[in-house]
Amino acid sequence: MYLAPLQDIILSHKLNCMFYADDTQIYITLDPNSPACSTDILRSCIEDVISWNTKNMLKCNQGKTEVVLFSSRFSKNYELLPTFSFGNNTISVTKEARNLGVMFDENLISMSQINLICKKAMLAIRSIGRIKKYLSKDHLACVVNAFVIPHLDYCNSVLYGLPKSQLDKLQRIQNVAARLVKGVLKQDHITPTLKALHWLPVEKRIIFKILLMTYKSKCL
């Protein structure tokens, strides 16, 4: 409620925004024919945000400000905005940014996000593997479900529609986790193991998440 007037300031510039506990995101569509006009609007908006925060005894961490230009990998829009300046700051346009734990890259191909998921999940699997001998099968399954599977499920709806080659990376992580729980060999077929654990494959987990959110939204 304290920050509610800030939204009115951003909307007065005809921009979209999103507020979090300690983060403000501003969105603008960049006109490729006149990028300077779009960046001037964004710059003016950011300066008004900083001014409002200063007047209301809040401090902006300008050093953590990031700018990302989302575009098709087949276009040359990255040349439109090499740097962005506001106030006394000039920052380079970054190629990716974190949003609620999800990495968004400039072409929205989610490669960075998938690599991050694989890294976190494999670290958890290796850690669990070190203590596996001290756990019963039921406890081992609980630990894997608590510390590995959430990495595959978190915000996985943003991965819908990605090429199979990218989703296969996540599927291999799930297969390793399943083999860890059931103690099956690498050359054994993984489908019976996934069925025994009642785990949907990665691609179907993504579809299930979207269907579940759709169902819940219709029930509200």
PDB file of C-alpha atoms in Angstrom:
ATOM      1  CA  MET A   1       0.000   0.000   0.000  1.00  0.00           C
ATOM      2  CA  TYR A   2       2.890   2.331   0.734  1.00  0.00           C
ATOM      3  CA  LEU A   3       4.228   1.845  -2.783  1.00  0.00           C
ATOM      4  CA  ALA A   4       0.829   2.109  -4.507  1.00  0.00           C
ATOM      5  CA  PRO A   5       1.451   5.697  -5.745  1.00  0.00           C
ATOM      6  CA  LEU A   6       4.591   4.453  -7.482  1.00  0.00           C
ATOM      7  CA  GLN A   7       2.477   2.336  -9.791  1.00  0.00           C
ATOM      8  CA  ASP A   8       0.485   5.409 -10.811  1.00  0.00           C
ATOM      9  CA  ILE A   9       3.727   7.167 -11.742  1.00  0.00           C
ATOM     10  CA  ILE A  10       4.800   4.300 -13.987  1.00  0.00           C
ATOM     11  CA  LEU A  11       1.359   3.994 -15.569  1.00  0.00           C
ATOM     12  CA  SER A  12       1.382   7.731 -16.298  1.00  0.00           C
ATOM     13  CA  HIS A  13       4.241   7.002 -18.719  1.00  0.00           C
ATOM     14  CA  LYS A  14       2.006   4.348 -20.340  1.00  0.00           C
ATOM     15  CA  LEU A  15       4.351   1.545 -19.316  1.00  0.00           C
ATOM     16  CA  ASN A  16       3.638  -1.820 -17.728  1.00  0.00           C
ATOM     17  CA  CYS A  17       5.152  -2.778 -14.399  1.00  0.00           C
ATOM     18  CA  MET A  18       5.420  -5.522 -11.817  1.00  0.00           C
ATOM     19  CA  PHE A  19       6.136  -5.032  -8.092  1.00  0.00           C
ATOM     20  CA  TYR A  20       7.808  -7.440  -5.691  1.00  0.00           C
ATOM     21  CA  ALA A  21       8.939  -7.060  -2.085  1.00  0.00           C
ATOM     22  CA  ASP A  22      12.183  -5.255  -2.937  1.00  0.00           C
ATOM     23  CA  ASP A  23      12.119  -5.136  -6.713  1.00  0.00           C
ATOM     24  CA  THR A  24      10.350  -3.098  -9.375  1.00  0.00           C
ATOM     25  CA  GLN A  25      10.209  -4.219 -12.998  1.00  0.00           C
ATOM     26  CA  ILE A  26       9.234  -1.897 -15.844  1.00  0.00           C
ATOM     27  CA  TYR A  27       8.340  -3.137 -19.328  1.00  0.00           C
ATOM     28  CA  ILE A  28       8.302  -1.218 -22.601  1.00  0.00           C
ATOM     29  CA  THR A  29       7.955  -2.248 -26.236  1.00  0.00           C
ATOM     30  CA  LEU A  30      10.928  -0.993 -28.188  1.00  0.00           C
ATOM     31  CA  ASP A  31      10.107   0.485 -31.566  1.00  0.00           C
ATOM     32  CA  PRO A  32      12.882  -0.713 -33.958  1.00  0.00           C
ATOM     33  CA  ASN A  33      12.251   2.283 -36.210  1.00  0.00           C
ATOM     34  CA  SER A  34      12.767   4.839 -33.416  1.00  0.00           C
ATOM     35  CA  PRO A  35      14.445   3.136 -30.429  1.00  0.00           C
ATOM     36  CA  ALA A  36      15.602   6.482 -29.017  1.00  0.00           C
ATOM     37  CA  CYS A  37      11.993   7.554 -28.435  1.00  0.00           C
ATOM     38  CA  SER A  38      11.241   4.377 -26.480  1.00  0.00           C
ATOM     39  CA  THR A  39      14.394   4.603 -24.382  1.00  0.00           C
ATOM     40  CA  ASP A  40      13.678   8.262 -23.578  1.00  0.00           C
ATOM     41  CA  ILE A  41      10.287   7.271 -22.178  1.00  0.00           C
ATOM     42  CA  LEU A  42      11.859   4.487 -20.120  1.00  0.00           C
ATOM     43  CA  ARG A  43      14.619   6.796 -18.880  1.00  0.00           C
ATOM     44  CA  SER A  44      12.112   9.448 -17.826  1.00  0.00           C
ATOM     45  CA  CYS A  45      10.058   6.838 -15.990  1.00  0.00           C
ATOM     46  CA  ILE A  46      13.061   5.459 -14.092  1.00  0.00           C
ATOM     47  CA  GLU A  47      14.155   8.933 -13.068  1.00  0.00           C
ATOM     48  CA  ASP A  48      10.635   9.658 -11.765  1.00  0.00           C
ATOM     49  CA  VAL A  49      10.725   6.393  -9.801  1.00  0.00           C
ATOM     50  CA  ILE A  50      14.065   7.313  -8.227  1.00  0.00           C
ATOM     51  CA  SER A  51      12.787  10.806  -7.426  1.00  0.00           C
ATOM     52  CA  TRP A  52       9.649   9.417  -5.759  1.00  0.00           C
ATOM     53  CA  ASN A  53      11.687   6.974  -3.682  1.00  0.00           C
ATOM     54  CA  THR A  54      14.026   9.745  -2.557  1.00  0.00           C
ATOM     55  CA  LYS A  55      11.138  11.979  -1.491  1.00  0.00           C
ATOM     56  CA  ASN A  56       9.605   9.104   0.481  1.00  0.00           C
ATOM     57  CA  MET A  57      12.850   8.221   2.300  1.00  0.00           C
ATOM     58  CA  LEU A  58      13.559   5.133   0.214  1.00  0.00           C
ATOM     59  CA  LYS A  59      16.854   4.375  -1.486  1.00  0.00           C
ATOM     60  CA  CYS A  60      17.213   2.786  -4.917  1.00  0.00           C
ATOM     61  CA  ASN A  61      20.127   0.437  -5.428  1.00  0.00           C
ATOM     62  CA  GLN A  62      21.001   1.784  -8.862  1.00  0.00           C
ATOM     63  CA  GLY A  63      24.021  -0.516  -9.097  1.00  0.00           C
ATOM     64  CA  LYS A  64      21.666  -3.513  -9.303  1.00  0.00           C
ATOM     65  CA  THR A  65      19.560  -2.049 -12.087  1.00  0.00           C
ATOM     66  CA  GLU A  66      19.465  -4.363 -15.112  1.00  0.00           C
ATOM     67  CA  VAL A  67      18.154  -3.837 -18.638  1.00  0.00           C
ATOM     68  CA  VAL A  68      17.322  -6.745 -20.943  1.00  0.00           C
ATOM     69  CA  LEU A  69      16.211  -6.456 -24.555  1.00  0.00           C
ATOM     70  CA  PHE A  70      14.093  -9.471 -25.519  1.00  0.00           C
ATOM     71  CA  SER A  71      14.029 -10.248 -29.222  1.00  0.00           C
ATOM     72  CA  SER A  72      14.185 -13.083 -31.724  1.00  0.00           C
ATOM     73  CA  ARG A  73      17.583 -14.685 -32.142  1.00  0.00           C
ATOM     74  CA  PHE A  74      17.136 -14.218 -35.899  1.00  0.00           C
ATOM     75  CA  SER A  75      16.815 -10.438 -35.625  1.00  0.00           C
ATOM     76  CA  LYS A  76      19.494  -7.809 -35.086  1.00  0.00           C
ATOM     77  CA  ASN A  77      17.616  -5.849 -32.425  1.00  0.00           C
ATOM     78  CA  TYR A  78      20.529  -6.264 -30.036  1.00  0.00           C
ATOM     79  CA  GLU A  79      22.263  -3.497 -31.998  1.00  0.00           C
ATOM     80  CA  LEU A  80      19.477  -1.048 -31.100  1.00  0.00           C
ATOM     81  CA  LEU A  81      20.331  -0.802 -27.420  1.00  0.00           C
ATOM     82  CA  PRO A  82      23.979  -1.543 -26.535  1.00  0.00           C
ATOM     83  CA  THR A  83      23.863   0.608 -23.377  1.00  0.00           C
ATOM     84  CA  PHE A  84      21.257   2.429 -21.330  1.00  0.00           C
ATOM     85  CA  SER A  85      21.802   5.565 -19.242  1.00  0.00           C
ATOM     86  CA  PHE A  86      19.734   7.243 -16.534  1.00  0.00           C
ATOM     87  CA  GLY A  87      20.794   9.928 -14.093  1.00  0.00           C
ATOM     88  CA  ASN A  88      24.560   9.609 -13.686  1.00  0.00           C
ATOM     89  CA  ASN A  89      24.571   5.892 -14.504  1.00  0.00           C
ATOM     90  CA  THR A  90      25.330   4.117 -17.757  1.00  0.00           C
ATOM     91  CA  ILE A  91      24.833   0.366 -17.793  1.00  0.00           C
ATOM     92  CA  SER A  92      25.356  -2.260 -20.478  1.00  0.00           C
ATOM     93  CA  VAL A  93      22.330  -4.175 -21.655  1.00  0.00           C
ATOM     94  CA  THR A  94      22.631  -7.642 -20.140  1.00  0.00           C
ATOM     95  CA  LYS A  95      21.918 -10.862 -21.996  1.00  0.00           C
ATOM     96  CA  GLU A  96      19.976 -12.475 -19.153  1.00  0.00           C
ATOM     97  CA  ALA A  97      18.329 -11.596 -15.859  1.00  0.00           C
ATOM     98  CA  ARG A  98      16.862 -13.506 -12.930  1.00  0.00           C
ATOM     99  CA  ASN A  99      13.160 -13.149 -12.179  1.00  0.00           C
ATOM    100  CA  LEU A 100      11.840 -14.998  -9.110  1.00  0.00           C
ATOM    101  CA  GLY A 101      14.592 -17.572  -9.480  1.00  0.00           C
ATOM    102  CA  VAL A 102      14.022 -18.063 -13.217  1.00  0.00           C
ATOM    103  CA  MET A 103      16.681 -17.004 -15.708  1.00  0.00           C
ATOM    104  CA  PHE A 104      15.268 -15.115 -18.698  1.00  0.00           C
ATOM    105  CA  ASP A 105      17.688 -14.768 -21.614  1.00  0.00           C
ATOM    106  CA  GLU A 106      17.496 -12.210 -24.403  1.00  0.00           C
ATOM    107  CA  ASN A 107      16.096 -14.694 -26.940  1.00  0.00           C
ATOM    108  CA  LEU A 108      13.778 -16.513 -24.505  1.00  0.00           C
ATOM    109  CA  ILE A 109      15.199 -19.913 -25.439  1.00  0.00           C
ATOM    110  CA  SER A 110      15.576 -20.840 -21.739  1.00  0.00           C
ATOM    111  CA  MET A 111      19.003 -22.427 -22.172  1.00  0.00           C
ATOM    112  CA  SER A 112      20.354 -20.596 -19.118  1.00  0.00           C
ATOM    113  CA  GLN A 113      17.373 -21.701 -17.037  1.00  0.00           C
ATOM    114  CA  ILE A 114      17.754 -25.345 -18.022  1.00  0.00           C
ATOM    115  CA  ASN A 115      21.491 -25.289 -17.271  1.00  0.00           C
ATOM    116  CA  LEU A 116      20.749 -23.727 -13.872  1.00  0.00           C
ATOM    117  CA  ILE A 117      18.153 -26.409 -13.073  1.00  0.00           C
ATOM    118  CA  CYS A 118      20.553 -29.183 -14.068  1.00  0.00           C
ATOM    119  CA  LYS A 119      23.334 -27.712 -11.945  1.00  0.00           C
ATOM    120  CA  LYS A 120      21.197 -27.368  -8.818  1.00  0.00           C
ATOM    121  CA  ALA A 121      19.569 -30.772  -9.204  1.00  0.00           C
ATOM    122  CA  MET A 122      22.863 -32.606  -9.782  1.00  0.00           C
ATOM    123  CA  LEU A 123      24.439 -30.959  -6.745  1.00  0.00           C
ATOM    124  CA  ALA A 124      21.501 -32.218  -4.673  1.00  0.00           C
ATOM    125  CA  ILE A 125      21.756 -35.710  -6.175  1.00  0.00           C
ATOM    126  CA  ARG A 126      25.478 -35.918  -5.405  1.00  0.00           C
ATOM    127  CA  SER A 127      24.896 -34.790  -1.833  1.00  0.00           C
ATOM    128  CA  ILE A 128      22.130 -37.348  -1.329  1.00  0.00           C
ATOM    129  CA  GLY A 129      24.307 -40.045  -2.868  1.00  0.00           C
ATOM    130  CA  ARG A 130      26.865 -39.522  -0.099  1.00  0.00           C
ATOM    131  CA  ILE A 131      24.326 -40.322   2.623  1.00  0.00           C
ATOM    132  CA  LYS A 132      22.309 -42.909   0.712  1.00  0.00           C
ATOM    133  CA  LYS A 133      23.635 -45.822   2.766  1.00  0.00           C
ATOM    134  CA  TYR A 134      22.277 -44.288   5.958  1.00  0.00           C
ATOM    135  CA  LEU A 135      18.707 -43.973   4.629  1.00  0.00           C
ATOM    136  CA  SER A 136      15.941 -46.498   4.168  1.00  0.00           C
ATOM    137  CA  LYS A 137      14.292 -46.718   0.735  1.00  0.00           C
ATOM    138  CA  ASP A 138      11.251 -44.763   1.922  1.00  0.00           C
ATOM    139  CA  HIS A 139      13.392 -42.048   3.502  1.00  0.00           C
ATOM    140  CA  LEU A 140      15.593 -41.892   0.411  1.00  0.00           C
ATOM    141  CA  ALA A 141      12.523 -41.360  -1.771  1.00  0.00           C
ATOM    142  CA  CYS A 142      11.308 -38.600   0.548  1.00  0.00           C
ATOM    143  CA  VAL A 143      14.675 -36.825   0.459  1.00  0.00           C
ATOM    144  CA  VAL A 144      14.879 -36.963  -3.342  1.00  0.00           C
ATOM    145  CA  ASN A 145      11.298 -35.719  -3.649  1.00  0.00           C
ATOM    146  CA  ALA A 146      12.134 -32.855  -1.294  1.00  0.00           C
ATOM    147  CA  PHE A 147      15.503 -31.720  -2.657  1.00  0.00           C
ATOM    148  CA  VAL A 148      15.708 -32.794  -6.318  1.00  0.00           C
ATOM    149  CA  ILE A 149      12.252 -32.923  -7.889  1.00  0.00           C
ATOM    150  CA  PRO A 150      11.297 -29.340  -6.836  1.00  0.00           C
ATOM    151  CA  HIS A 151      14.109 -28.053  -9.081  1.00  0.00           C
ATOM    152  CA  LEU A 152      12.441 -29.770 -12.040  1.00  0.00           C
ATOM    153  CA  ASP A 153       8.958 -28.553 -11.122  1.00  0.00           C
ATOM    154  CA  TYR A 154       9.599 -24.938 -10.123  1.00  0.00           C
ATOM    155  CA  CYS A 155       8.091 -22.594 -12.747  1.00  0.00           C
ATOM    156  CA  ASN A 156       8.391 -25.391 -15.291  1.00  0.00           C
ATOM    157  CA  SER A 157       5.409 -24.011 -17.226  1.00  0.00           C
ATOM    158  CA  VAL A 158       7.771 -21.427 -18.781  1.00  0.00           C
ATOM    159  CA  LEU A 159       9.554 -24.341 -20.470  1.00  0.00           C
ATOM    160  CA  TYR A 160       6.484 -25.397 -22.452  1.00  0.00           C
ATOM    161  CA  GLY A 161       7.103 -25.651 -26.174  1.00  0.00           C
ATOM    162  CA  LEU A 162      10.889 -25.942 -25.969  1.00  0.00           C
ATOM    163  CA  PRO A 163      12.654 -28.359 -28.326  1.00  0.00           C
ATOM    164  CA  LYS A 164      12.926 -31.942 -27.160  1.00  0.00           C
ATOM    165  CA  SER A 165      16.719 -31.669 -27.179  1.00  0.00           C
ATOM    166  CA  GLN A 166      16.526 -29.137 -24.335  1.00  0.00           C
ATOM    167  CA  LEU A 167      13.906 -30.993 -22.305  1.00  0.00           C
ATOM    168  CA  ASP A 168      15.958 -34.187 -22.647  1.00  0.00           C
ATOM    169  CA  LYS A 169      18.593 -32.587 -20.411  1.00  0.00           C
ATOM    170  CA  LEU A 170      16.035 -32.328 -17.622  1.00  0.00           C
ATOM    171  CA  GLN A 171      14.769 -35.821 -18.339  1.00  0.00           C
ATOM    172  CA  ARG A 172      18.257 -37.213 -17.832  1.00  0.00           C
ATOM    173  CA  ILE A 173      18.366 -35.516 -14.429  1.00  0.00           C
ATOM    174  CA  GLN A 174      15.050 -37.107 -13.463  1.00  0.00           C
ATOM    175  CA  ASN A 175      16.297 -40.493 -14.676  1.00  0.00           C
ATOM    176  CA  VAL A 176      19.401 -40.218 -12.494  1.00  0.00           C
ATOM    177  CA  ALA A 177      17.238 -39.315  -9.495  1.00  0.00           C
ATOM    178  CA  ALA A 178      14.930 -42.279 -10.154  1.00  0.00           C
ATOM    179  CA  ARG A 179      17.850 -44.687 -10.420  1.00  0.00           C
ATOM    180  CA  LEU A 180      19.248 -43.290  -7.176  1.00  0.00           C
ATOM    181  CA  VAL A 181      15.990 -44.010  -5.352  1.00  0.00           C
ATOM    182  CA  LYS A 182      15.357 -47.465  -6.799  1.00  0.00           C
ATOM    183  CA  GLY A 183      18.983 -48.543  -7.117  1.00  0.00           C
ATOM    184  CA  VAL A 184      18.579 -49.689 -10.724  1.00  0.00           C
ATOM    185  CA  LEU A 185      21.456 -49.865 -13.174  1.00  0.00           C
ATOM    186  CA  LYS A 186      22.114 -47.282 -15.880  1.00  0.00           C
ATOM    187  CA  GLN A 187      21.437 -49.783 -18.660  1.00  0.00           C
ATOM    188  CA  ASP A 188      18.011 -50.710 -17.248  1.00  0.00           C
ATOM    189  CA  HIS A 189      14.959 -49.187 -18.920  1.00  0.00           C
ATOM    190  CA  ILE A 190      13.783 -46.157 -16.966  1.00  0.00           C
ATOM    191  CA  THR A 191      10.030 -46.210 -17.730  1.00  0.00           C
ATOM    192  CA  PRO A 192       9.125 -48.990 -15.235  1.00  0.00           C
ATOM    193  CA  THR A 193      11.131 -47.155 -12.564  1.00  0.00           C
ATOM    194  CA  LEU A 194       9.312 -43.869 -13.186  1.00  0.00           C
ATOM    195  CA  LYS A 195       5.963 -45.686 -13.054  1.00  0.00           C
ATOM    196  CA  ALA A 196       6.898 -47.358  -9.775  1.00  0.00           C
ATOM    197  CA  LEU A 197       7.697 -43.927  -8.298  1.00  0.00           C
ATOM    198  CA  HIS A 198       4.531 -42.393  -9.816  1.00  0.00           C
ATOM    199  CA  TRP A 199       6.681 -39.765 -11.544  1.00  0.00           C
ATOM    200  CA  LEU A 200       5.501 -38.256 -14.798  1.00  0.00           C
ATOM    201  CA  PRO A 201       8.248 -37.643 -17.387  1.00  0.00           C
ATOM    202  CA  VAL A 202       9.501 -34.051 -17.528  1.00  0.00           C
ATOM    203  CA  GLU A 203       7.553 -33.052 -20.635  1.00  0.00           C
ATOM    204  CA  LYS A 204       4.296 -34.399 -19.191  1.00  0.00           C
ATOM    205  CA  ARG A 205       4.994 -32.739 -15.829  1.00  0.00           C
ATOM    206  CA  ILE A 206       5.093 -29.386 -17.642  1.00  0.00           C
ATOM    207  CA  ILE A 207       1.759 -30.065 -19.336  1.00  0.00           C
ATOM    208  CA  PHE A 208       0.264 -31.274 -16.053  1.00  0.00           C
ATOM    209  CA  LYS A 209       1.349 -28.047 -14.301  1.00  0.00           C
ATOM    210  CA  ILE A 210      -0.315 -25.883 -16.973  1.00  0.00           C
ATOM    211  CA  LEU A 211      -3.527 -27.940 -16.849  1.00  0.00           C
ATOM    212  CA  LEU A 212      -3.555 -27.785 -13.050  1.00  0.00           C
ATOM    213  CA  MET A 213      -3.172 -23.994 -13.003  1.00  0.00           C
ATOM    214  CA  THR A 214      -5.894 -23.673 -15.628  1.00  0.00           C
ATOM    215  CA  TYR A 215      -8.249 -25.863 -13.615  1.00  0.00           C
ATOM    216  CA  LYS A 216      -7.601 -23.954 -10.411  1.00  0.00           C
ATOM    217  CA  SER A 217      -8.106 -20.590 -12.111  1.00  0.00           C
ATOM    218  CA  LYS A 218     -11.486 -21.722 -13.414  1.00  0.00           C
ATOM    219  CA  CYS A 219     -12.507 -22.931  -9.947  1.00  0.00           C
ATOM    220  CA  LEU A 220     -11.795 -19.561  -8.280  1.00  0.00           C
TER     221      LEU A 220
END
